[in-house]
Coordinates of C-alpha atoms and ligand atoms in Angstrom, one line a residue:
Chain N
M1 CA 139.9 -27.0 105.6
S2 CA 143.1 -25.3 106.5
N3 CA 146.1 -26.4 104.4
E4 CA 148.9 -27.2 106.8
A5 CA 151.6 -27.0 104.1
A6 CA 150.6 -23.5 103.0
L7 CA 152.8 -20.6 103.7
L8 CA 149.8 -18.3 103.4
S9 CA 146.2 -19.3 103.7
V10 CA 143.1 -17.1 103.6
E11 CA 139.9 -18.7 104.9
G12 CA 136.5 -17.2 104.5
L13 CA 137.8 -13.7 104.1
V14 CA 135.2 -10.9 104.2
V15 CA 136.0 -7.3 103.3
R16 CA 133.4 -4.5 103.7
Y17 CA 133.4 -0.8 102.8
G18 CA 130.5 0.5 104.7
A19 CA 127.5 -1.3 103.4
I20 CA 129.3 -2.7 100.4
E21 CA 130.6 -6.2 100.8
A22 CA 133.5 -6.3 98.4
V23 CA 134.8 -9.8 99.3
R24 CA 132.4 -12.4 100.5
G25 CA 134.1 -15.4 102.1
A26 CA 137.2 -16.0 99.9
D27 CA 139.5 -19.0 100.4
L28 CA 142.9 -19.3 98.9
S29 CA 146.3 -20.6 99.8
V30 CA 149.9 -20.2 98.6
R31 CA 152.6 -22.8 99.2
Q32 CA 156.3 -22.1 99.6
G33 CA 158.0 -21.5 96.2
E34 CA 154.8 -21.2 94.2
I35 CA 153.5 -18.5 91.9
V36 CA 149.7 -18.4 92.5
T37 CA 147.6 -16.0 90.5
L38 CA 144.4 -14.4 91.5
L39 CA 142.4 -13.4 88.4
G40 CA 139.2 -11.4 88.0
A41 CA 137.6 -8.6 86.2
N42 CA 137.9 -5.0 87.3
G43 CA 136.1 -4.5 90.6
A44 CA 135.9 -8.2 91.4
G45 CA 137.7 -7.6 94.8
K46 CA 141.3 -8.6 94.0
S47 CA 142.9 -5.6 95.5
S48 CA 140.6 -5.7 98.5
I49 CA 141.8 -9.2 99.3
L50 CA 145.5 -8.2 99.1
N51 CA 144.9 -5.1 101.1
A52 CA 143.0 -7.0 103.8
I53 CA 145.8 -9.7 103.9
M54 CA 148.3 -6.9 104.5
G55 CA 146.2 -5.1 107.1
L56 CA 145.7 -2.0 105.0
V57 CA 141.9 -2.4 105.1
P58 CA 140.1 -4.2 108.0
V59 CA 139.3 -7.9 107.9
A60 CA 135.6 -8.0 108.5
G61 CA 135.5 -11.8 108.7
G62 CA 137.6 -14.9 108.2
R63 CA 141.2 -15.6 108.9
V64 CA 144.6 -14.7 107.3
V65 CA 147.1 -17.4 108.3
L66 CA 150.8 -16.8 107.7
E67 CA 153.1 -19.7 108.7
G68 CA 150.5 -21.0 111.1
N69 CA 149.8 -17.6 112.8
D70 CA 146.5 -15.7 112.4
V71 CA 147.7 -12.3 111.3
G72 CA 144.3 -10.9 110.4
G73 CA 143.8 -7.5 111.9
E74 CA 147.5 -6.8 112.5
P75 CA 148.8 -3.4 111.2
P76 CA 150.8 -3.5 107.9
E77 CA 154.1 -2.7 109.5
K78 CA 153.8 -5.7 111.8
I79 CA 152.9 -8.1 108.9
V80 CA 155.8 -6.9 106.9
R81 CA 158.1 -7.8 109.8
R82 CA 156.6 -11.2 109.7
G83 CA 157.9 -11.6 106.1
M84 CA 155.0 -10.8 103.9
T85 CA 154.8 -7.7 101.7
L86 CA 152.8 -6.1 98.9
T87 CA 153.7 -4.3 95.8
P88 CA 150.6 -2.1 95.5
E89 CA 148.4 -1.5 92.5
G90 CA 149.6 1.5 90.5
R91 CA 153.3 0.9 91.7
R92 CA 153.2 3.9 94.2
V93 CA 156.9 4.5 94.3
F94 CA 157.9 7.5 96.4
A95 CA 158.1 10.0 93.6
N96 CA 160.2 12.6 95.4
L97 CA 162.7 10.1 96.7
T98 CA 165.6 8.9 94.6
V99 CA 165.7 5.3 93.3
A100 CA 168.4 4.5 95.9
E101 CA 166.3 6.0 98.7
N102 CA 163.2 4.0 97.6
L103 CA 165.4 0.8 97.8
S104 CA 166.8 1.8 101.2
I105 CA 163.4 2.4 102.7
G106 CA 162.3 -1.0 101.4
A107 CA 164.9 -2.5 103.8
A108 CA 163.8 -0.4 106.7
T109 CA 162.9 -3.5 108.8
R110 CA 166.4 -5.0 108.5
R111 CA 169.3 -4.2 110.8
D112 CA 172.4 -5.9 109.2
R113 CA 173.9 -3.3 106.8
A114 CA 176.1 -5.7 105.0
E115 CA 173.2 -8.1 104.2
V116 CA 171.1 -5.1 103.1
E117 CA 173.8 -4.1 100.7
A118 CA 174.0 -7.6 99.4
T119 CA 170.3 -7.6 98.6
R120 CA 170.6 -4.2 97.0
S121 CA 173.4 -5.4 94.6
D122 CA 171.3 -8.5 94.0
M123 CA 168.3 -6.3 93.0
L124 CA 170.5 -3.9 90.9
E125 CA 171.8 -6.9 89.1
L126 CA 168.3 -8.2 88.4
F127 CA 167.1 -4.7 87.4
P128 CA 170.1 -3.1 85.8
I129 CA 168.1 0.0 84.7
L130 CA 167.7 0.8 88.4
A131 CA 171.4 0.9 88.8
E132 CA 171.7 3.4 86.0
R133 CA 169.0 5.5 87.5
R134 CA 169.9 5.2 91.2
D135 CA 170.3 8.9 91.8
Q136 CA 167.2 10.0 89.8
L137 CA 163.9 10.8 91.5
A138 CA 161.6 7.9 91.2
G139 CA 158.9 10.2 89.8
T140 CA 161.0 10.7 86.7
L141 CA 161.1 7.0 85.7
S142 CA 158.9 5.5 83.0
G143 CA 156.0 3.3 84.1
G144 CA 157.9 0.1 83.5
E145 CA 160.9 1.3 85.4
Q146 CA 158.6 2.4 88.3
Q147 CA 157.1 -1.1 88.3
M148 CA 160.6 -2.6 88.5
L149 CA 161.5 -0.2 91.3
A150 CA 158.3 -1.1 93.2
I151 CA 159.0 -4.8 93.0
A152 CA 162.7 -4.3 93.9
R153 CA 161.7 -2.1 96.8
S154 CA 159.4 -4.9 98.1
M155 CA 162.1 -7.5 97.7
M156 CA 164.5 -5.4 99.8
S157 CA 162.8 -6.6 102.9
Q158 CA 163.6 -10.2 101.9
P159 CA 160.0 -11.3 102.2
K160 CA 159.0 -15.0 102.5
I161 CA 156.1 -14.1 100.3
V162 CA 155.3 -11.1 98.1
L163 CA 151.9 -10.0 96.9
L164 CA 151.9 -8.3 93.5
D165 CA 148.9 -6.3 92.6
E166 CA 148.5 -5.9 88.8
P167 CA 152.1 -5.3 87.8
S168 CA 151.1 -5.1 84.1
L169 CA 148.6 -2.3 84.7
G170 CA 149.0 0.5 82.1
L171 CA 152.2 -0.9 80.6
A172 CA 153.0 -1.5 77.0
P173 CA 152.9 -5.2 76.0
Q174 CA 156.7 -5.4 75.5
I175 CA 157.3 -4.0 79.0
V176 CA 154.8 -6.4 80.4
D177 CA 156.7 -9.3 79.0
T178 CA 159.9 -8.0 80.6
I179 CA 158.2 -7.6 84.0
F180 CA 156.8 -11.2 83.8
E181 CA 160.2 -12.6 82.9
L182 CA 161.6 -10.9 86.0
I183 CA 158.8 -12.3 88.2
V184 CA 159.8 -15.8 87.0
R185 CA 163.4 -15.1 87.7
L186 CA 162.4 -14.0 91.2
R187 CA 160.6 -17.2 91.7
D188 CA 163.6 -19.2 90.4
R189 CA 165.6 -17.5 93.2
G190 CA 163.2 -18.9 95.8
A191 CA 160.6 -16.2 96.1
T192 CA 156.9 -17.1 96.8
I193 CA 154.4 -15.0 94.9
L194 CA 150.7 -14.3 94.9
L195 CA 150.1 -12.5 91.6
V196 CA 146.9 -10.5 91.0
E197 CA 146.3 -9.9 87.4
Q198 CA 143.8 -9.0 84.7
N199 CA 146.1 -10.3 82.0
V200 CA 144.8 -13.9 82.2
E201 CA 146.9 -15.4 79.5
L202 CA 150.3 -14.2 80.7
A203 CA 149.5 -14.8 84.3
L204 CA 148.5 -18.4 83.7
E205 CA 151.6 -18.9 81.6
I206 CA 153.9 -18.2 84.6
A207 CA 151.7 -19.4 87.5
D208 CA 151.6 -22.8 89.1
R209 CA 148.0 -22.4 90.2
G210 CA 145.2 -19.9 89.9
Y211 CA 142.0 -18.7 91.3
V212 CA 139.3 -16.7 89.5
L213 CA 137.4 -14.2 91.6
A214 CA 134.0 -13.0 90.5
S215 CA 131.9 -10.5 92.5
G216 CA 133.9 -11.0 95.7
A217 CA 133.9 -14.8 95.7
I218 CA 136.2 -17.5 94.3
A219 CA 134.4 -18.8 91.2
L220 CA 137.0 -21.2 90.0
E221 CA 140.3 -22.7 91.0
G222 CA 142.9 -25.2 89.7
S223 CA 146.3 -25.6 88.3
A224 CA 147.4 -23.1 85.7
R225 CA 147.4 -25.7 83.0
E226 CA 143.8 -26.8 83.8
L227 CA 142.6 -23.3 83.9
S228 CA 144.2 -22.2 80.6
A229 CA 143.1 -25.4 78.8
S230 CA 139.4 -25.1 79.8
G231 CA 137.4 -22.1 78.6
D232 CA 136.0 -21.8 82.2
V233 CA 138.1 -18.7 83.0
E234 CA 136.4 -16.7 80.3
R235 CA 133.0 -17.9 81.5
A236 CA 133.8 -17.1 85.2
Y237 CA 134.9 -13.6 84.0
M238 CA 131.6 -13.1 82.2
G239 CA 129.8 -14.3 85.3
A240 CA 131.1 -11.2 87.0
H241 CA 129.0 -8.9 84.8
Chain B
M1 CA 175.6 50.4 103.1
D2 CA 175.7 50.1 106.8
V3 CA 171.9 50.2 107.0
V4 CA 171.6 47.5 104.4
V5 CA 173.9 45.1 106.3
Q6 CA 172.2 45.9 109.6
Q7 CA 168.8 45.3 108.2
T8 CA 169.8 42.1 106.4
V9 CA 171.1 40.8 109.7
N10 CA 167.8 41.7 111.4
A11 CA 165.8 40.0 108.6
L12 CA 167.9 36.9 108.8
A13 CA 167.5 36.7 112.5
L14 CA 163.8 37.2 112.5
G15 CA 163.4 35.0 109.4
G16 CA 165.3 32.2 111.2
T17 CA 162.8 32.2 114.0
Y18 CA 159.8 32.3 111.6
A19 CA 161.5 29.5 109.6
L20 CA 162.0 27.2 112.6
L21 CA 158.4 27.7 113.6
A22 CA 157.1 27.2 110.1
L23 CA 159.2 24.2 109.6
G24 CA 157.7 22.6 112.7
L25 CA 154.2 23.2 111.4
A26 CA 155.1 21.9 108.0
M27 CA 156.7 18.8 109.4
V28 CA 153.6 17.8 111.2
F29 CA 151.4 18.8 108.3
S30 CA 153.4 16.7 105.9
V31 CA 152.9 13.4 107.7
L32 CA 149.5 14.0 109.3
G33 CA 147.7 16.6 107.2
L34 CA 147.2 18.7 110.4
I35 CA 147.9 22.4 110.9
N36 CA 148.6 22.3 114.6
F37 CA 147.1 25.5 116.0
A38 CA 148.6 24.6 119.4
H39 CA 152.1 24.9 117.9
G40 CA 152.5 28.4 119.4
E41 CA 151.8 27.1 122.9
L42 CA 155.0 25.1 122.6
M43 CA 156.9 28.4 122.7
T44 CA 154.9 29.5 125.7
V45 CA 155.7 26.2 127.5
T46 CA 159.4 26.9 126.8
G47 CA 159.0 30.3 128.3
Y48 CA 157.4 29.1 131.5
A49 CA 159.8 26.3 131.9
M50 CA 162.7 28.8 131.6
Y51 CA 160.9 31.1 134.0
F52 CA 160.6 28.4 136.7
V53 CA 164.2 27.3 136.3
L54 CA 165.5 30.9 136.5
T55 CA 163.2 31.5 139.6
A56 CA 164.8 28.5 141.2
G57 CA 168.1 30.3 140.8
L58 CA 169.7 28.0 138.2
P59 CA 171.8 29.4 135.4
F60 CA 170.4 30.7 132.1
E61 CA 172.0 27.8 130.1
I62 CA 170.1 25.2 132.2
A63 CA 166.9 27.2 131.6
V64 CA 167.4 27.1 127.9
L65 CA 168.0 23.4 127.9
V66 CA 165.0 22.7 130.1
G67 CA 162.8 25.0 128.0
I68 CA 163.6 23.2 124.8
V69 CA 163.1 19.7 126.4
A70 CA 159.8 20.9 127.8
A71 CA 158.6 21.9 124.3
I72 CA 159.7 18.6 122.9
A73 CA 157.9 16.7 125.7
T74 CA 154.8 18.8 125.4
A75 CA 154.6 18.3 121.6
M76 CA 154.9 14.5 122.0
L77 CA 152.4 14.5 124.8
M78 CA 149.9 16.5 122.6
E79 CA 150.3 13.9 119.9
R80 CA 149.8 11.0 122.2
V81 CA 146.9 12.3 124.2
A82 CA 145.0 14.6 121.9
F83 CA 145.8 13.8 118.2
R84 CA 146.3 10.0 118.2
P85 CA 142.8 9.1 119.4
V86 CA 141.2 11.2 116.6
R87 CA 143.8 10.5 113.9
N88 CA 141.3 8.5 111.8
A89 CA 138.4 10.8 112.3
G90 CA 139.5 13.2 109.5
T91 CA 141.5 16.4 109.2
A92 CA 138.6 18.7 110.3
T93 CA 138.3 16.8 113.6
M94 CA 142.1 17.0 114.2
L95 CA 142.0 20.8 113.4
L96 CA 139.3 21.3 116.0
T97 CA 141.2 19.2 118.4
S98 CA 144.2 21.4 118.0
F99 CA 142.1 24.5 118.7
A100 CA 140.9 22.8 121.9
V101 CA 144.4 21.9 122.9
S102 CA 145.5 25.5 122.4
T103 CA 142.6 26.9 124.4
I104 CA 143.1 24.4 127.3
L105 CA 146.8 25.4 127.5
H106 CA 145.9 29.1 127.5
M107 CA 143.5 28.5 130.4
L108 CA 146.0 26.4 132.3
F109 CA 148.7 29.1 131.9
Q110 CA 146.3 31.8 133.0
N111 CA 144.9 29.9 136.0
L112 CA 147.9 28.0 137.3
I113 CA 150.5 30.6 136.6
S114 CA 149.3 34.1 135.8
A115 CA 147.5 36.1 133.1
R116 CA 150.1 38.8 133.4
P117 CA 153.6 38.6 131.8
K118 CA 156.4 37.1 133.8
A119 CA 159.9 38.6 133.4
L120 CA 162.6 36.5 131.8
P121 CA 165.8 38.3 132.5
V122 CA 168.5 37.5 129.9
P123 CA 172.1 37.5 130.9
D124 CA 174.1 40.6 130.2
W125 CA 176.4 39.1 127.6
M126 CA 173.4 38.5 125.4
I127 CA 172.3 42.1 125.4
G128 CA 175.3 43.6 123.8
A129 CA 176.6 43.6 120.2
L130 CA 179.8 42.2 118.6
N131 CA 181.9 44.1 116.1
I132 CA 182.3 41.9 113.1
A133 CA 184.2 43.3 110.1
G134 CA 183.3 46.8 111.2
F135 CA 179.6 46.1 111.7
D136 CA 177.9 46.0 115.1
I137 CA 175.8 42.9 115.2
G138 CA 173.6 42.0 118.1
V139 CA 174.5 38.9 120.1
I140 CA 170.9 37.7 120.0
Q141 CA 170.7 38.2 116.3
L142 CA 173.9 36.3 115.9
M143 CA 172.6 33.5 118.0
S144 CA 169.4 33.3 116.0
I145 CA 171.2 33.1 112.7
S146 CA 173.6 30.4 113.9
A147 CA 171.0 28.4 115.7
T148 CA 168.8 28.4 112.6
A149 CA 171.6 27.5 110.3
L150 CA 172.7 24.6 112.6
L151 CA 169.2 23.2 113.0
L152 CA 168.4 23.4 109.3
F153 CA 171.7 21.7 108.5
A154 CA 171.2 18.9 111.1
L155 CA 167.6 18.4 110.0
T156 CA 168.6 18.2 106.3
V157 CA 171.2 15.5 107.2
F158 CA 168.7 13.6 109.2
L159 CA 166.1 13.7 106.5
R160 CA 168.6 12.8 103.7
R161 CA 170.7 10.2 105.5
S162 CA 168.9 8.3 108.2
T163 CA 166.4 5.6 107.6
L164 CA 163.9 7.3 109.8
G165 CA 164.4 10.6 108.0
I166 CA 163.8 9.0 104.6
A167 CA 160.8 7.3 106.1
M168 CA 159.4 10.7 107.2
R169 CA 159.8 12.0 103.7
A170 CA 158.2 8.9 102.3
A171 CA 155.3 9.2 104.8
S172 CA 154.7 12.8 103.5
L173 CA 154.3 11.4 100.0
D174 CA 152.3 8.2 100.7
F175 CA 151.6 7.1 104.2
P176 CA 150.0 3.7 103.6
V177 CA 152.8 2.5 101.4
T178 CA 155.3 3.8 104.0
R179 CA 153.7 1.4 106.4
L180 CA 154.1 -1.3 103.8
M181 CA 157.8 -0.8 104.2
G182 CA 157.5 -1.9 107.8
I183 CA 157.7 1.6 109.2
N184 CA 155.7 2.2 112.3
A185 CA 153.1 4.9 111.7
N186 CA 153.1 6.0 115.4
M187 CA 156.9 6.3 115.3
V188 CA 156.9 8.5 112.2
I189 CA 154.2 10.8 113.6
S190 CA 155.7 10.9 117.1
T191 CA 159.1 11.9 115.6
A192 CA 157.5 14.6 113.5
F193 CA 156.0 16.1 116.7
A194 CA 159.2 15.8 118.6
I195 CA 161.0 17.7 115.8
S196 CA 158.3 20.3 115.7
G197 CA 158.7 20.6 119.5
L198 CA 162.5 21.0 119.2
L199 CA 162.1 23.7 116.6
A200 CA 159.4 25.5 118.5
G201 CA 161.6 25.3 121.7
V202 CA 164.6 26.9 120.0
A203 CA 162.4 29.5 118.3
G204 CA 160.8 30.1 121.7
V205 CA 164.2 30.7 123.3
L206 CA 165.2 33.2 120.6
W207 CA 161.8 34.9 120.7
L208 CA 161.8 35.2 124.5
A209 CA 165.4 36.5 124.5
Q210 CA 164.2 39.4 122.4
R211 CA 161.0 40.0 124.5
G212 CA 162.4 39.4 128.0
S213 CA 159.0 38.1 129.2
V214 CA 156.5 35.3 128.9
D215 CA 152.7 35.5 129.0
P216 CA 149.9 33.0 128.2
L217 CA 149.1 34.4 124.8
M218 CA 152.6 35.0 123.5
G219 CA 152.6 32.1 121.1
F220 CA 149.7 33.5 119.0
L221 CA 151.5 36.1 117.0
P222 CA 154.6 34.1 116.0
V223 CA 152.6 31.0 115.1
L224 CA 150.3 33.2 112.9
K225 CA 153.4 34.4 111.2
A226 CA 154.6 30.9 110.8
F227 CA 151.3 29.8 109.3
I228 CA 151.5 32.6 106.8
A229 CA 155.1 31.5 106.0
V230 CA 153.9 27.9 105.5
V231 CA 151.2 29.0 103.1
L232 CA 153.5 31.4 101.3
G233 CA 156.2 28.7 100.9
G234 CA 153.7 26.1 99.7
L235 CA 151.7 23.9 102.1
G236 CA 153.3 20.5 102.4
S237 CA 156.8 21.7 101.3
L238 CA 159.5 21.7 104.0
S239 CA 162.0 23.9 102.1
G240 CA 159.0 26.1 101.2
A241 CA 158.2 26.7 104.9
V242 CA 161.8 27.8 105.4
L243 CA 161.8 30.0 102.4
G244 CA 158.4 31.4 103.4
G245 CA 159.7 32.3 106.8
F246 CA 162.7 34.2 105.4
T247 CA 160.6 35.9 102.7
L248 CA 158.0 37.1 105.3
A249 CA 160.8 38.4 107.6
F250 CA 162.5 40.3 104.7
I251 CA 159.3 41.9 103.7
E252 CA 158.6 42.9 107.3
V253 CA 162.0 44.3 108.0
A254 CA 162.2 46.1 104.7
L255 CA 158.9 47.8 105.4
R256 CA 160.0 48.8 108.9
A257 CA 163.2 50.2 107.6
F258 CA 162.1 52.0 104.4
L259 CA 158.5 52.9 104.9
P260 CA 157.8 56.6 105.6
D261 CA 157.0 57.2 109.3
D262 CA 153.3 58.0 108.9
W263 CA 152.9 54.6 107.0
L264 CA 154.5 52.6 109.8
P265 CA 151.3 51.7 111.6
F266 CA 150.1 49.9 108.5
R267 CA 153.2 47.9 107.9
E268 CA 151.7 44.6 109.1
S269 CA 148.7 45.1 106.7
I270 CA 151.1 46.0 103.9
A271 CA 153.2 42.9 104.6
L272 CA 150.1 40.8 104.5
A273 CA 148.9 42.5 101.3
L274 CA 152.3 41.7 99.7
V275 CA 152.0 38.1 100.8
I276 CA 148.5 37.9 99.2
L277 CA 149.9 39.4 96.1
L278 CA 152.6 36.7 95.9
L279 CA 150.0 34.1 96.4
L280 CA 147.8 35.5 93.6
V281 CA 150.8 35.1 91.3
R282 CA 151.7 31.6 92.6
P283 CA 148.6 30.1 94.3
E284 CA 150.5 26.9 95.1
G285 CA 153.1 28.9 97.1
L286 CA 156.8 29.6 96.3
L287 CA 157.9 26.0 96.3
G288 CA 154.5 24.2 96.4
R289 CA 153.6 21.5 93.9
K290 CA 151.0 22.5 91.4
E291 CA 149.1 19.3 92.1
A292 CA 149.4 16.3 94.3
I293 CA 151.4 13.4 92.9
R294 CA 148.9 10.8 93.8
Ligands
LIG301 N1 138.2 2.2 99.7 C1 137.0 1.8 99.1 N2 135.8 2.3 99.5 C2 134.7 1.9 99.0 N3 134.6 0.9 98.1 C3 135.7 0.3 97.6 C4 137.0 0.7 98.1 N4 137.9 0.0 97.5 C5 137.3 -0.8 96.7 N5 135.9 -0.6 96.7 C6 134.9 -1.3 96.0 O1 135.1 -2.7 96.2 C7 135.0 -3.5 95.0 C8 136.2 -4.3 94.8 O2 137.3 -3.4 94.5 P1 138.8 -3.9 94.3 O3 139.1 -4.7 95.4 O4 139.6 -2.7 94.1 O5 138.7 -4.7 93.0 P2 139.8 -5.2 91.9 O6 141.1 -5.0 92.5 O7 139.5 -6.6 91.6 O8 139.6 -4.3 90.7 C9 134.6 -2.5 93.9 O9 133.2 -2.5 93.7 C10 135.1 -1.2 94.5 O10 134.4 -0.1 94.0
LIG302 MG1 142.7 -3.8 91.9

């Protein structure tokens, strides 16, 4: 069952909140260099999966395997040090910290100052608006800018894999396009990405593979091409209700 | 004119002590959501540590150093032994735990040392006054003001410049996401307690130098004042805690200086009434946020 070539594989993951079973035995995997998207309606359990992978909520069953190591149950700070990070739903930038400080803290796990500065100029080049706003408080940025900052902040730790939780949430369509272009550029620079989305069309456009989650279980999986060609995604979505 | 300068110096000195204490409370509150009612006992620990060092015949400077280190160590120990095990049990549980810690420490002081005050003689050079630009300024007041200024400056640099400092500010805004940055939760909380211990230790030395004695309950009044300062400044705001400390001191000193004699017994109540009035106008405190960002 376990995929040896996978950078991250999740096997039979269960997440519970008290009596509620939000995720009921989900399997998924992400290989080096891929964009994999995890789709599903509101409340399907997408964030629960990402939060459990990162150790923010307890893993009630199953395994989370990163580069061959079972990291299930480890605290988030330890998992980040292993090279996996999450850009959380709703961006959650540190509003009372400046843009520059938000980026600095993203690199808190790294010791080499020169290398950190190299990543920082990399990110400021990729997200030029952040360079313009570097001394502004993050709370004063627009939603799209905050999303860019949240992604850049995650990339400051030079993760092997980054989990993005609904980067399009609450953003105008034009801004969403920009964000998705940036995600593709990140992949082109070698990033591996697990992308949680409700924007099915756009997500399948940039992803290599996809999974559809309905009521806490994987209802459908396949290559992005297969998924967008068939009408099954819509049907799996409907199945959630 | 002379009176105004003199009283301003008094208010700054007293405000500095309140500010240091309030800042320690606010520091812990900002990362943990806990008002640590055992905070005042850190000052008492400083007092007894100084008392033992002085009794052993060592110089006052050593006693100050040991006193401050003792407060830092006690603060970190409190976190490790009492608060960490109940950290996920909610703020009410932590609050009750801090009452318990405070009570246990009182009992230990009373039973292992003494219920009665122990004298803490300060060196002669601290008792006098210096003449600065024609004004006689007490040495202890001068020390209070400079120690406060120095600590506030150092803390600001730490919080602005160091990664750990930025992490502590981040943790006060969004703790889970701070952990997503790879920052160790225990490290941040432990550091907050260490800083609160340092601030309480220094405040303790300044307070004790004025009083000249230490007793088991001495921490109660100053920590009550610090708590008022924190609320006045805006719960959760560090600069608010400092501003609250100075505001409270200025109110108290002004009342003591300018109230008619037969009103003096009521000055604490009048000070509190003024604080309540300020809070009625600004319920979120002087520098508090109107609502949480999240
Ligand atoms: N902290 C929580 N406590 C209780 N229930 C939760 C919590 N977080 C999520 N849930 C529930 O778990 C289910 C899945 O939620 P979530 O993972 O956020 O879904 P999605 O990200 O797909 O919208 C929902 O029914 C939600 O109400
Ligand atoms: Mg979600």
